[in-house]
CSV table of C-alpha atoms in Angstrom, one decimal:
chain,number,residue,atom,x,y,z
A,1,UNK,CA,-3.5,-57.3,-1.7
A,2,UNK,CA,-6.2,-55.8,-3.1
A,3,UNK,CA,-6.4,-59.0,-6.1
A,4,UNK,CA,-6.3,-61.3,-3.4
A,5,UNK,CA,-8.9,-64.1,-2.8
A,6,UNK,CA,-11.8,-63.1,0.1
A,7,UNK,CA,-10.6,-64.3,3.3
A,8,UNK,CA,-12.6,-66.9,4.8
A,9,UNK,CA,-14.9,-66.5,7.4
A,10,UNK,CA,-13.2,-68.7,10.2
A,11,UNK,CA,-10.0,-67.2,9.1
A,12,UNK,CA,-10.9,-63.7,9.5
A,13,UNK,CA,-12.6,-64.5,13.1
A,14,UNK,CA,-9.3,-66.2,14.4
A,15,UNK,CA,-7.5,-62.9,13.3
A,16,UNK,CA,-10.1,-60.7,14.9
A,17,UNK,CA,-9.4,-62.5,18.2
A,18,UNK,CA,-5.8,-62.4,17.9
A,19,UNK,CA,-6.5,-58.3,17.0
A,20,UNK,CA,-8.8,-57.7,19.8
A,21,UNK,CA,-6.4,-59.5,22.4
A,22,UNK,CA,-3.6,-57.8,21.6
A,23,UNK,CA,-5.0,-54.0,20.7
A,24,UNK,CA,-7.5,-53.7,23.3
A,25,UNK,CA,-4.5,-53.9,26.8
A,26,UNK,CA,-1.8,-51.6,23.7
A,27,UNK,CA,-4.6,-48.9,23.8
A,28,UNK,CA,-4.8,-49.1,27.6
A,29,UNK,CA,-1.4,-49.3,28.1
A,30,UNK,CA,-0.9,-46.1,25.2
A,31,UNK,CA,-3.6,-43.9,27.1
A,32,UNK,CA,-2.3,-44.2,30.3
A,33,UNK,CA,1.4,-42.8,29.4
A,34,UNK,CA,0.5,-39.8,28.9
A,35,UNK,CA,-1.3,-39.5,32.0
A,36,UNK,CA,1.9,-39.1,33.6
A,37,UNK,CA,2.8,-35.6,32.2
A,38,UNK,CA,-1.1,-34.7,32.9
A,39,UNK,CA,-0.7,-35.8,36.4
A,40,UNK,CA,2.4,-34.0,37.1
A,41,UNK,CA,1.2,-30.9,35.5
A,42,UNK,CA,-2.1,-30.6,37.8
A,43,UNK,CA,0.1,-31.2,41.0
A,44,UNK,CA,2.5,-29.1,39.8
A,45,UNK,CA,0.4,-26.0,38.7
A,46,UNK,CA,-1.0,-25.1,42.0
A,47,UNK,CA,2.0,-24.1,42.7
A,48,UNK,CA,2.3,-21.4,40.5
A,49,UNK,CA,3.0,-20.1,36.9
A,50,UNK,CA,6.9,-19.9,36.8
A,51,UNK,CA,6.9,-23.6,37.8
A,52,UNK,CA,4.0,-25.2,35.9
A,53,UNK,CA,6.0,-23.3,32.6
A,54,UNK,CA,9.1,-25.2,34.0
A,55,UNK,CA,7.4,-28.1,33.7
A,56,UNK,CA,6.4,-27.3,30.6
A,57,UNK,CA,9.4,-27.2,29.0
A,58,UNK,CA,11.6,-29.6,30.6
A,59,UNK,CA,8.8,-32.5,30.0
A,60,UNK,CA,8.9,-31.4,26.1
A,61,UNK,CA,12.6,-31.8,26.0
A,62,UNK,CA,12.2,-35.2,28.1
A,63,UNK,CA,8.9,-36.7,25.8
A,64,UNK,CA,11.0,-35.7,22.8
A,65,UNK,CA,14.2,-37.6,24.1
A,66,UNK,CA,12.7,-40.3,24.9
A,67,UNK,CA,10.1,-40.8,21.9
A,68,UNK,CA,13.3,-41.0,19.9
A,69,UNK,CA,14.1,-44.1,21.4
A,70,UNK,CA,10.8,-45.5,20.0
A,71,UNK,CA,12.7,-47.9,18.5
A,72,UNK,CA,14.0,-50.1,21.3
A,73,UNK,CA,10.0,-51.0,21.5
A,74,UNK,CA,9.3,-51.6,17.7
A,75,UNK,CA,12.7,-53.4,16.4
A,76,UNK,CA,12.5,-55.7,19.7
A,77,UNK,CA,8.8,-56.9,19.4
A,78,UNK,CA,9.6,-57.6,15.5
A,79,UNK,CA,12.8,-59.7,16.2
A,80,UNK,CA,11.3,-61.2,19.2
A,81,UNK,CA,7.6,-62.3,17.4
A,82,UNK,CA,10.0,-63.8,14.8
A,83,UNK,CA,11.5,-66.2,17.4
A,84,UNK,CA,8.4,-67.0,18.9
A,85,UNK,CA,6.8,-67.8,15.8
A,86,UNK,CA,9.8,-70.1,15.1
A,87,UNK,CA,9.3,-72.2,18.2
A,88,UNK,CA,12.9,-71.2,19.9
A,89,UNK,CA,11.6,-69.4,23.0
A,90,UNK,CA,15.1,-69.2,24.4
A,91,UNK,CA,16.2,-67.1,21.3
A,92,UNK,CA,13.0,-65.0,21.5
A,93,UNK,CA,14.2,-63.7,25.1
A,94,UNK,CA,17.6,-63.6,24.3
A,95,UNK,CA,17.0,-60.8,21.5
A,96,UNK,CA,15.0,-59.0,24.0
A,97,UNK,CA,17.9,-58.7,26.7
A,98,UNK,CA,20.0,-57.6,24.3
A,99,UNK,CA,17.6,-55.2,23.2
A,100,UNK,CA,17.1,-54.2,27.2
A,101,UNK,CA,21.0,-54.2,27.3
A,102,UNK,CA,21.2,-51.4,24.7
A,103,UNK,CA,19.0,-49.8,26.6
A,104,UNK,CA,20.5,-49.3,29.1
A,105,UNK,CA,23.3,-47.9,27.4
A,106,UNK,CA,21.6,-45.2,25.8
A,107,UNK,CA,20.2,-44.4,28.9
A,108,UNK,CA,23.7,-43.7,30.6
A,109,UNK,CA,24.8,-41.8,27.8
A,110,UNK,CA,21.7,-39.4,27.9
A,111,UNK,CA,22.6,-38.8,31.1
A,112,UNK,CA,26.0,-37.9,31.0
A,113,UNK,CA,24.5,-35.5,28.3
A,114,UNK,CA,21.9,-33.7,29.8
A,115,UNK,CA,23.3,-33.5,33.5
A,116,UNK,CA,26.0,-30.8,32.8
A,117,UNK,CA,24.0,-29.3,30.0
A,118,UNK,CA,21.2,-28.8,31.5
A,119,UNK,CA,20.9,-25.2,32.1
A,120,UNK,CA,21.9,-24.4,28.2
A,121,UNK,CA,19.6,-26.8,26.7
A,122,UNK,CA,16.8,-25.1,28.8
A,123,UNK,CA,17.8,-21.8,27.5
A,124,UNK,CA,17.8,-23.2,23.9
A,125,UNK,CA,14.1,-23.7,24.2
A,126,UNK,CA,13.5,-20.6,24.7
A,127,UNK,CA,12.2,-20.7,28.7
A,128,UNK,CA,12.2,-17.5,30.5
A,129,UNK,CA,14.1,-16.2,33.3
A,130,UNK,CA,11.6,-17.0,35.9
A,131,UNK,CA,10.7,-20.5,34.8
A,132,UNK,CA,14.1,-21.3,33.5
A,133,UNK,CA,15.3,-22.6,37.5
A,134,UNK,CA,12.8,-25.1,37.5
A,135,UNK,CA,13.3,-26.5,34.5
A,136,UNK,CA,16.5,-27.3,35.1
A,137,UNK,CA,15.9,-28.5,38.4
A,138,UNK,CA,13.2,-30.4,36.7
A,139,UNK,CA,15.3,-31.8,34.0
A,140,UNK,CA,18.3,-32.7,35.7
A,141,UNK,CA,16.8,-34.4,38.7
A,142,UNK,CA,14.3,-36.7,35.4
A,143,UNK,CA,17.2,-37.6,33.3
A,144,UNK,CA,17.9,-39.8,36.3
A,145,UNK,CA,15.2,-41.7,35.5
A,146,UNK,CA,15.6,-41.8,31.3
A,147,UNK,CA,17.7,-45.3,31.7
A,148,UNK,CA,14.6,-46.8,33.2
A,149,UNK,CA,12.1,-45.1,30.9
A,150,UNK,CA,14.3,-47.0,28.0
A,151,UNK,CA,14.2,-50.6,30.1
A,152,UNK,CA,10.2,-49.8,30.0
A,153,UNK,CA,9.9,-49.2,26.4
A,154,UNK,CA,12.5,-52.4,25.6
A,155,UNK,CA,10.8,-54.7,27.7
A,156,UNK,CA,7.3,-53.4,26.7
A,157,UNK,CA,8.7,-54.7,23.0
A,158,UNK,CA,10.1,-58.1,24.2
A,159,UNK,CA,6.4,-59.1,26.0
A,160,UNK,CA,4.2,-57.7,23.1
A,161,UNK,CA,6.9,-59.8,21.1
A,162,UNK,CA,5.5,-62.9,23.7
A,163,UNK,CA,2.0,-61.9,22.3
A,164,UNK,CA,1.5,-60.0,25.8
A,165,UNK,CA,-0.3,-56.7,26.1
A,166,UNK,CA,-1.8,-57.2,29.3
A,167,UNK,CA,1.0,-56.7,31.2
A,168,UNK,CA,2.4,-53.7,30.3
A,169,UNK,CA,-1.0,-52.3,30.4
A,170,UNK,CA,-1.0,-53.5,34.0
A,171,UNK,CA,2.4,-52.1,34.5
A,172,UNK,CA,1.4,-48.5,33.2
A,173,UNK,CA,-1.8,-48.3,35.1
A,174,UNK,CA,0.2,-49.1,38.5
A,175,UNK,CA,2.7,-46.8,37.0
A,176,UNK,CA,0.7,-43.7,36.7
A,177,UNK,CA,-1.0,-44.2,40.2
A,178,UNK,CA,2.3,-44.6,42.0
A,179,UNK,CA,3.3,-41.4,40.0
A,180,UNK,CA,0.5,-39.7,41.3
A,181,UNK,CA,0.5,-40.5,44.9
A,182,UNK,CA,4.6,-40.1,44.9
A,183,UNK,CA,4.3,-36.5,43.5
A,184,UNK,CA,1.4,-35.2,46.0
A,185,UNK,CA,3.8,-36.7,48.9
A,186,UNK,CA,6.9,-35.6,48.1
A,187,UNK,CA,5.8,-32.0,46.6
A,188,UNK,CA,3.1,-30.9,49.3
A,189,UNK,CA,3.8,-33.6,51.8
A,190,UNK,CA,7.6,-33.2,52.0
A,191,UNK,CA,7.8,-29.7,50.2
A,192,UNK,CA,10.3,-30.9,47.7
A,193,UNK,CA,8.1,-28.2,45.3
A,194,UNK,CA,9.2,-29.4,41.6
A,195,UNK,CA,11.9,-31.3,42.4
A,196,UNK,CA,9.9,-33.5,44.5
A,197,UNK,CA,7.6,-34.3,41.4
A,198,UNK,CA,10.7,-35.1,39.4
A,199,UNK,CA,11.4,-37.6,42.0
A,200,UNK,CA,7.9,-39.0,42.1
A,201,UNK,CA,8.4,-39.5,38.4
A,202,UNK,CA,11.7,-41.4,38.6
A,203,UNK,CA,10.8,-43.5,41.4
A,204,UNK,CA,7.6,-44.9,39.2
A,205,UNK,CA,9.9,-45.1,36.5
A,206,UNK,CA,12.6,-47.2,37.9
A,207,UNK,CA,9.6,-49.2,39.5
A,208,UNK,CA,8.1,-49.9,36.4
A,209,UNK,CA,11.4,-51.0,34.9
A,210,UNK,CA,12.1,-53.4,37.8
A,211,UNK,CA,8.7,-54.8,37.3
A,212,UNK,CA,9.3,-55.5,33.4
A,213,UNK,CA,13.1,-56.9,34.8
A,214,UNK,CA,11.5,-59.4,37.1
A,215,UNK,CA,9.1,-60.4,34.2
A,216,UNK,CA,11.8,-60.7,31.7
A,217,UNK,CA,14.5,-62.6,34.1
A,218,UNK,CA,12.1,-64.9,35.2
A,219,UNK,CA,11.3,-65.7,31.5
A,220,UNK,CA,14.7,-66.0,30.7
A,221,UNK,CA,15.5,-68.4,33.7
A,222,UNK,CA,12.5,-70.3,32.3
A,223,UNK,CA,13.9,-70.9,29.1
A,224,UNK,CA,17.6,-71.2,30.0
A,225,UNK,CA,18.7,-67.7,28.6
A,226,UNK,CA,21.3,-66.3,29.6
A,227,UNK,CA,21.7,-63.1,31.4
A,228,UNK,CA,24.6,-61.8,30.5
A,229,UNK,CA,25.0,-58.5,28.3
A,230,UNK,CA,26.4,-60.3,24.1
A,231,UNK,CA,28.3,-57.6,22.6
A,232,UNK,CA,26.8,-59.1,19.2
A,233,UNK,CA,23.3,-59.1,20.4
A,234,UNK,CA,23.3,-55.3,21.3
A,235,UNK,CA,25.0,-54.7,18.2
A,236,UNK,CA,22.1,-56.5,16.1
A,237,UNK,CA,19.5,-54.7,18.2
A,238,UNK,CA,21.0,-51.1,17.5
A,239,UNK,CA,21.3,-52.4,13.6
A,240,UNK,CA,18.0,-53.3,13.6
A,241,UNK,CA,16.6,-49.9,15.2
A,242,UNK,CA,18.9,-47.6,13.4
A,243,UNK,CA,16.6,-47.1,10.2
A,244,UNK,CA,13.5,-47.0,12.9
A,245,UNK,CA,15.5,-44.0,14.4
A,246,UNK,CA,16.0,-42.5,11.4
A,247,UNK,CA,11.9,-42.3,10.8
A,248,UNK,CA,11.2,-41.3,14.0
A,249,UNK,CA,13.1,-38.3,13.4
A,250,UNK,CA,11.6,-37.4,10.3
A,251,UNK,CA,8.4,-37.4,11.4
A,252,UNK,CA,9.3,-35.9,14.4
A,253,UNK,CA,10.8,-33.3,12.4
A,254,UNK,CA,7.3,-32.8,10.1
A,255,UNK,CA,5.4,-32.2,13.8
A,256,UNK,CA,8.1,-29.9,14.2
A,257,UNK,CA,7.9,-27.8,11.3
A,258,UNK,CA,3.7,-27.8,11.5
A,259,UNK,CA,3.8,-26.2,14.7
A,260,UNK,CA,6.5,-23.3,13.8
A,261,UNK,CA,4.4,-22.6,10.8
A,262,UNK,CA,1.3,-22.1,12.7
A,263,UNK,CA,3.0,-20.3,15.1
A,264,UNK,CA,4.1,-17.9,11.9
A,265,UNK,CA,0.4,-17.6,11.5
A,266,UNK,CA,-1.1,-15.7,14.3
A,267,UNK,CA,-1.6,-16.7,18.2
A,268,UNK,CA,-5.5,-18.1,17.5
A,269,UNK,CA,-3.9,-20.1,14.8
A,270,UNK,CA,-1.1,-21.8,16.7
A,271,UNK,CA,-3.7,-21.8,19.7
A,272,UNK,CA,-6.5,-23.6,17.6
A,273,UNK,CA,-3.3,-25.7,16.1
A,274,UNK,CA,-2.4,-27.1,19.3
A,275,UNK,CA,-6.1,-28.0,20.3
A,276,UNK,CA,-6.6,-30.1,17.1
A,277,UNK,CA,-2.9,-31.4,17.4
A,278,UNK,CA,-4.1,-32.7,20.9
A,279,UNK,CA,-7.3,-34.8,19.3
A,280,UNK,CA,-5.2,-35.7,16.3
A,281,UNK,CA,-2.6,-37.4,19.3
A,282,UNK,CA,-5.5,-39.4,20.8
A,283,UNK,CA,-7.1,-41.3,17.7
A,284,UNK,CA,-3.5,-41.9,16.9
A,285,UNK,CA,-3.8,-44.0,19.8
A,286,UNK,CA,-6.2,-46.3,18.9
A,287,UNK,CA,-5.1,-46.8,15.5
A,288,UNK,CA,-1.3,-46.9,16.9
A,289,UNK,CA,-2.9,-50.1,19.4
A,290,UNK,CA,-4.2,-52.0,15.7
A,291,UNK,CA,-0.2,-51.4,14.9
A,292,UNK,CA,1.1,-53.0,17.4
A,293,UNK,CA,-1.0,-56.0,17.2
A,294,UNK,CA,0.3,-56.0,13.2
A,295,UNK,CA,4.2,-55.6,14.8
A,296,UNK,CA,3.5,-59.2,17.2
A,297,UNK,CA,1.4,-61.0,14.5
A,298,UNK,CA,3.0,-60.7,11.6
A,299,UNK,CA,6.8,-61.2,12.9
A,300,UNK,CA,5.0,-64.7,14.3
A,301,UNK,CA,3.6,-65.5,10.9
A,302,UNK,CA,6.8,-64.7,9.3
A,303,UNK,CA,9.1,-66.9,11.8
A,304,UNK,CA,6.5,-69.5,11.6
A,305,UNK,CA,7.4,-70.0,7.5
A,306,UNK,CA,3.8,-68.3,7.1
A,307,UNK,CA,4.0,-66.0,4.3
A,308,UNK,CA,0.3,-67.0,3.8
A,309,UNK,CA,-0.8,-66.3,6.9
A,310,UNK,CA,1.4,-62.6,7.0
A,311,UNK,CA,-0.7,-61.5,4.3
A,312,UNK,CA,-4.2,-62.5,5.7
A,313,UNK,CA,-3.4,-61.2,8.7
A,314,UNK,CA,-2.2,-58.3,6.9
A,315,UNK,CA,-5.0,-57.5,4.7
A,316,UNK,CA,-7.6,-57.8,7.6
A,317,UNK,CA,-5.5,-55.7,9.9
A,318,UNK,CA,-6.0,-53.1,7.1
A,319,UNK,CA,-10.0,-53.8,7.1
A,320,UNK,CA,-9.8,-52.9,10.5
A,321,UNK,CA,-7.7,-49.5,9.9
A,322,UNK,CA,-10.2,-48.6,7.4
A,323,UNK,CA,-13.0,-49.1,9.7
A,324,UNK,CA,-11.9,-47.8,13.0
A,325,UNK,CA,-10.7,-44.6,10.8
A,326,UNK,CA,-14.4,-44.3,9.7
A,327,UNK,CA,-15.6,-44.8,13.1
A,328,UNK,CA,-13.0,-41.9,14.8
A,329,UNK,CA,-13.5,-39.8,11.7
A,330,UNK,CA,-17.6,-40.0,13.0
A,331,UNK,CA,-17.1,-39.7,16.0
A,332,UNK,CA,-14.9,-36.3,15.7
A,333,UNK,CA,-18.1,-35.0,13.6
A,334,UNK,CA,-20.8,-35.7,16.3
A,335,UNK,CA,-18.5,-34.5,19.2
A,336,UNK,CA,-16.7,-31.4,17.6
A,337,UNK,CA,-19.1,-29.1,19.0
A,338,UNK,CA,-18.7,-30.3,22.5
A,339,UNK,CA,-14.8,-31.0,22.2
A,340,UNK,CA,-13.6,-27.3,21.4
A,341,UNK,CA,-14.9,-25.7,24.6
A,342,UNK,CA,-13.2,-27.9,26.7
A,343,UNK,CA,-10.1,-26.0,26.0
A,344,UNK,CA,-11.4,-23.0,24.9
A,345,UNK,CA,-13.4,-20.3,24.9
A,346,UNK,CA,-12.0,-17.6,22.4
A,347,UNK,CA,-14.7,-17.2,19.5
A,348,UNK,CA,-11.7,-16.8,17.1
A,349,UNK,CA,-9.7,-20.1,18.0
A,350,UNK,CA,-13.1,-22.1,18.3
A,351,UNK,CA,-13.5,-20.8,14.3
A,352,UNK,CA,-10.1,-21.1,13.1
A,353,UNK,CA,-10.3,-25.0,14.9
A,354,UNK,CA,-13.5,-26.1,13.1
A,355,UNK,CA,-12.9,-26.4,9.5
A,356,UNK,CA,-9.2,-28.0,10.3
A,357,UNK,CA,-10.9,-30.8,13.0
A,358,UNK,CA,-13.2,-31.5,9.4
A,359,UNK,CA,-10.3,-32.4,7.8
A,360,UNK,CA,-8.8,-34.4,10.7
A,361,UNK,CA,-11.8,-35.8,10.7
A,362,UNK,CA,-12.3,-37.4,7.2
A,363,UNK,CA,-8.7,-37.8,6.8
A,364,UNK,CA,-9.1,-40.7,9.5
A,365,UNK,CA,-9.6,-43.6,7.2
A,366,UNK,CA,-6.1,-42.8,5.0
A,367,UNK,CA,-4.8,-42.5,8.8
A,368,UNK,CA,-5.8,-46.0,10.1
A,369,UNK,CA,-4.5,-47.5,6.7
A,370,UNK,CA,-1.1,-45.5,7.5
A,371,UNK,CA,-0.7,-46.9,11.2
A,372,UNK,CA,-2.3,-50.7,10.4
A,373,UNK,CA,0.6,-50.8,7.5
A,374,UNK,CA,3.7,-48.9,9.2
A,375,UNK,CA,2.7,-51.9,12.3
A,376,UNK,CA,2.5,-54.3,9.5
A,377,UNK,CA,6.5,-53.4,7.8
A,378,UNK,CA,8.0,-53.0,11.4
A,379,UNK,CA,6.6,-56.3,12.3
A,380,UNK,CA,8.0,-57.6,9.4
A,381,UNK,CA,11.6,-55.9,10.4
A,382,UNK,CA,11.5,-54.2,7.1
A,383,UNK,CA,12.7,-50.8,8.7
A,384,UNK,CA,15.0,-49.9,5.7
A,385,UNK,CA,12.1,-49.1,3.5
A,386,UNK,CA,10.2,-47.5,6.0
A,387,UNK,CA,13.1,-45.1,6.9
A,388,UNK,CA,13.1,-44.2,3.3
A,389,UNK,CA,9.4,-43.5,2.9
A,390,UNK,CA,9.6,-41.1,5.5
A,391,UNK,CA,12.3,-39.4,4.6
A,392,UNK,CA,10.4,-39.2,1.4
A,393,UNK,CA,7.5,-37.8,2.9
A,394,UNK,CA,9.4,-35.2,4.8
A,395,UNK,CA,11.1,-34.3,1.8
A,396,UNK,CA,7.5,-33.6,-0.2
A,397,UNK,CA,5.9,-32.2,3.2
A,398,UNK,CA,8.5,-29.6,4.0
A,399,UNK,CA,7.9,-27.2,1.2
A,400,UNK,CA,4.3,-27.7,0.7
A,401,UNK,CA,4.2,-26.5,4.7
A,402,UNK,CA,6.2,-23.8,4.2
A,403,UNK,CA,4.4,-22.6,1.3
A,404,UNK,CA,1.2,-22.1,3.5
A,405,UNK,CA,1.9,-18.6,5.0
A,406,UNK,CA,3.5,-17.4,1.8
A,407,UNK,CA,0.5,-18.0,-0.1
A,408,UNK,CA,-1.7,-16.5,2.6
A,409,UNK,CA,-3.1,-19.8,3.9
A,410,UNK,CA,-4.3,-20.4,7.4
A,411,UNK,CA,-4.9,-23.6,9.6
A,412,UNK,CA,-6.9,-25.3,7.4
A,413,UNK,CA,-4.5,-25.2,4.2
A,414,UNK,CA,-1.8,-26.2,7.1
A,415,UNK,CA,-3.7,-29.2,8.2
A,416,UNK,CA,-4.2,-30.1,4.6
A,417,UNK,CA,-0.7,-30.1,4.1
A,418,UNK,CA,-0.8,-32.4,6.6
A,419,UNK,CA,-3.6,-34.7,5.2
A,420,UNK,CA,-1.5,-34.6,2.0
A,421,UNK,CA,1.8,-35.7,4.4
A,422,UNK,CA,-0.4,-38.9,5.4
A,423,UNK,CA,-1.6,-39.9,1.9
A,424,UNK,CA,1.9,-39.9,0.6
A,425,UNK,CA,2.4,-42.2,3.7
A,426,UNK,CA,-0.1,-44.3,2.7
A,427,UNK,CA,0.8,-44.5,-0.6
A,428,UNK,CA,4.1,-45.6,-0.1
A,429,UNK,CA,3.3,-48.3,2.6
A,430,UNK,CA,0.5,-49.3,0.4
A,431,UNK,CA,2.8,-50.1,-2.7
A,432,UNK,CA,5.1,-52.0,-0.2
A,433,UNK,CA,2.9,-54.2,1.4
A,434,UNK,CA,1.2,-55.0,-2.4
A,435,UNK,CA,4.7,-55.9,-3.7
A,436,UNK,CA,4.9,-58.7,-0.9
A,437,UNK,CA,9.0,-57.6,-0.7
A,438,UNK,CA,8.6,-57.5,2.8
A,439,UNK,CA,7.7,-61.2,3.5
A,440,UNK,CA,10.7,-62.7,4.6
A,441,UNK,CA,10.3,-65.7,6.7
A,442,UNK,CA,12.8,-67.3,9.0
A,443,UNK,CA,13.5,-66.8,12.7
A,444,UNK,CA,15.8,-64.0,11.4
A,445,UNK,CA,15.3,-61.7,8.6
């Protein structure tokens, strides 16, 4: 990319609008889920410690399950930007009721996982006797609601697949106050305690999902597509977001093992580790909105027959990595003496956070490359190679991680362990995207 001709001017201000269009609602729409946990945690603390650590745990187990299922949001906008780009609109919502379909699948089987087991996946986690009850309660009453969370995320895939962010950013805005208002009612209003703000939360769920429903039927009544569930189509839509699975889990599983090993380091460590964790989280969300623009652009370039096009678009999408990077990297700088005591007012954890939030900090540029070109390859559908390059990255991660506390290292060597994780990242999405392999045009890949 990097030998390429300059970009010319009018062509680099038509993909600036098409960026801006599409990041701008994504970020919206990726700040605003989180708010749901937030919001159900304030309610649900002033009711006291054994239930807020309920909470706690139960809405790890449910964020983990259902970031797992990532996929059904990144293989459906790729195959459904393809379609668009190809002019067959029918086709374009076709592959996203199949990928809704499969949805909806998973989501029955989670349930008739988690409903009986429950109380032993609870214990697994390690909650106590006291918050242990309400987890469960917590946990069995929200799995209800996992079957609609998946709808959310596979219809949030086929409309940015349209080359729509506005309306799921609606939708999650409308989400979050229903959730709100539904847990104060139905845990202080109606005394349902915890189980009342699991209820709140599954109501707004299924709501949300029957919004994105209506949206999506109504599109595919539009266009003449049929409704009913194509045993072929579901099949292509789990092919399609089996190697996406596979990365998610690897890179769940290097979050996983950074957290253990600063727990092995000392309670201000894993204290501090969380903190920085927590802003590391939120400038993933702006870069992870630039992504998602990359997923809806290029699969239209590429089903338009536009390998020329993929690649601009490409190579400014990076440009705009690199400089939002340097912007969040700045802005972590200027801010990091005001961020810290916001969650904290231990001397030792506002130390042992400083020097790590440096590296987080200049390590944001290699981190906006990582997101622009990960958005890039899933838009492109090329999910094999991306499931290998994190299982790569895992694989040189792991021991370098677990090398930290042997060697007597502390946050900071953790965190660079971690810096080091994303560069290899980088490195391998960087040769990819140079080797053009990934440009395969055609409403199909």
């Amino acid at each position: 990319m990097s030998q390429a001709p300059a970009i010319p001017k009018a062509t680099r201000r038509r993909h600036d609008r098409e960026i801006v269009a599409l990041a701008v609602p994504a970020f919206g729409a990726l700040v605003a889920e989180p708010l749901f946990v937030m919001a159900d945690s304030a309610i649900i603390g002033h009711l006291g410690t054994a239930q807020l650590a309920g909470l706690g745990v139960a809405s790890a187990l449910l964020t983990t399950a259902v970031s797992v299922f990532v996929f059904l949001a990144y293989a459906t906008t790729a195959a459904v930007a393809r379609r668009v780009g190809a002019g067959d609109l029918q086709a374009a919502v076709r592959q996203g009721l199949d990928g809704i379909w499969l949805a909806l699948l998973l989501g029955a089987a989670v349930i008739a996982v988690v409903l009986p087991l429950a109380p032993g996946i609870v214990n697994v986690f390690g909650a106590s006797a006291t918050a242990a009850p309400y987890a469960t309660t917590y946990l069995r009453i929200s799995s209800l609601g996992i079957p609609a969370m998946l709808v959310v995320l596979a219809a949030t895939g086929v409309l940015r697949g349209l080359q729509d962010t506005r309306t799921p950013l609606y939708v999650a805005v409308a989400g979050f106050v229903a959730n709100a208002g539904l847990n104060a009612t139905l845990v202080y209003g109606a005394g349902l305690g915890i189980a009342g703000s699991a209820w709140g939360t599954v109501i707004a769920q299924c709501g949300m999902a029957a919004v994105y429903l209506t949206v999506v039927v109504r599109g595919a009544r539009r266009h003449g597509a049929s409704l009913r569930p194509d045993t072929a189509g579901i099949r292509a839509s789990a092919q399609a977001g089996a190697p996406l699975l596979v990365r998610t889990l690897s890179l769940r599983a290097i979050l996983v093992i950074a957290t253990a090993v600063a727990a092995r380091l000392g309670d201000a460590e894993i204290a501090a580790h969380q903190i920085v964790l927590s802003l590391w989280s939120l400038l993933a969300f702006a870069l992870d909105a630039i992504a998602i623009a990359g997923q809806a652009v290029i699969g239209r370039y590429l089903g338009a027959d536009d390998a020329v096009g993929a690649r601009e678009a490409c190579r400014r999408m990076v440009q705009w990595g690199i400089a939002t990077g340097v912007a969040l990297g700045l802005l972590v700088i200027a801010t990091r003496p005001l961020f810290l005591p916001l969650f904290t007012g231990d001397p030792m954890v506002k130390d042992t956070a400083l020097p790590a939030l440096l590296i987080v900090a200049f390590s944001q540029p290699i981190s906006g490359v990582v997101f622009v070109l990960d958005g890039v390859l899933m838009g492109a559908g090329d999910g094999r190679y991306l499931a290998g390059a994190m299982v790569l990255t895992l694989a040189v991660f792991a021991p370098v991680a677990l090398l930290v506390p042997a060697l007597g290292g502390g946050l900071t060597a953790l965190w660079g362990a971690l810096t080091l994780m994303m560069t290899v990242r980088m490195l391998t999405l960087w040769l990819r995207a140079r080797s053009g392999r990934w440009i395969v045009t055609g409403a199909t890949r």
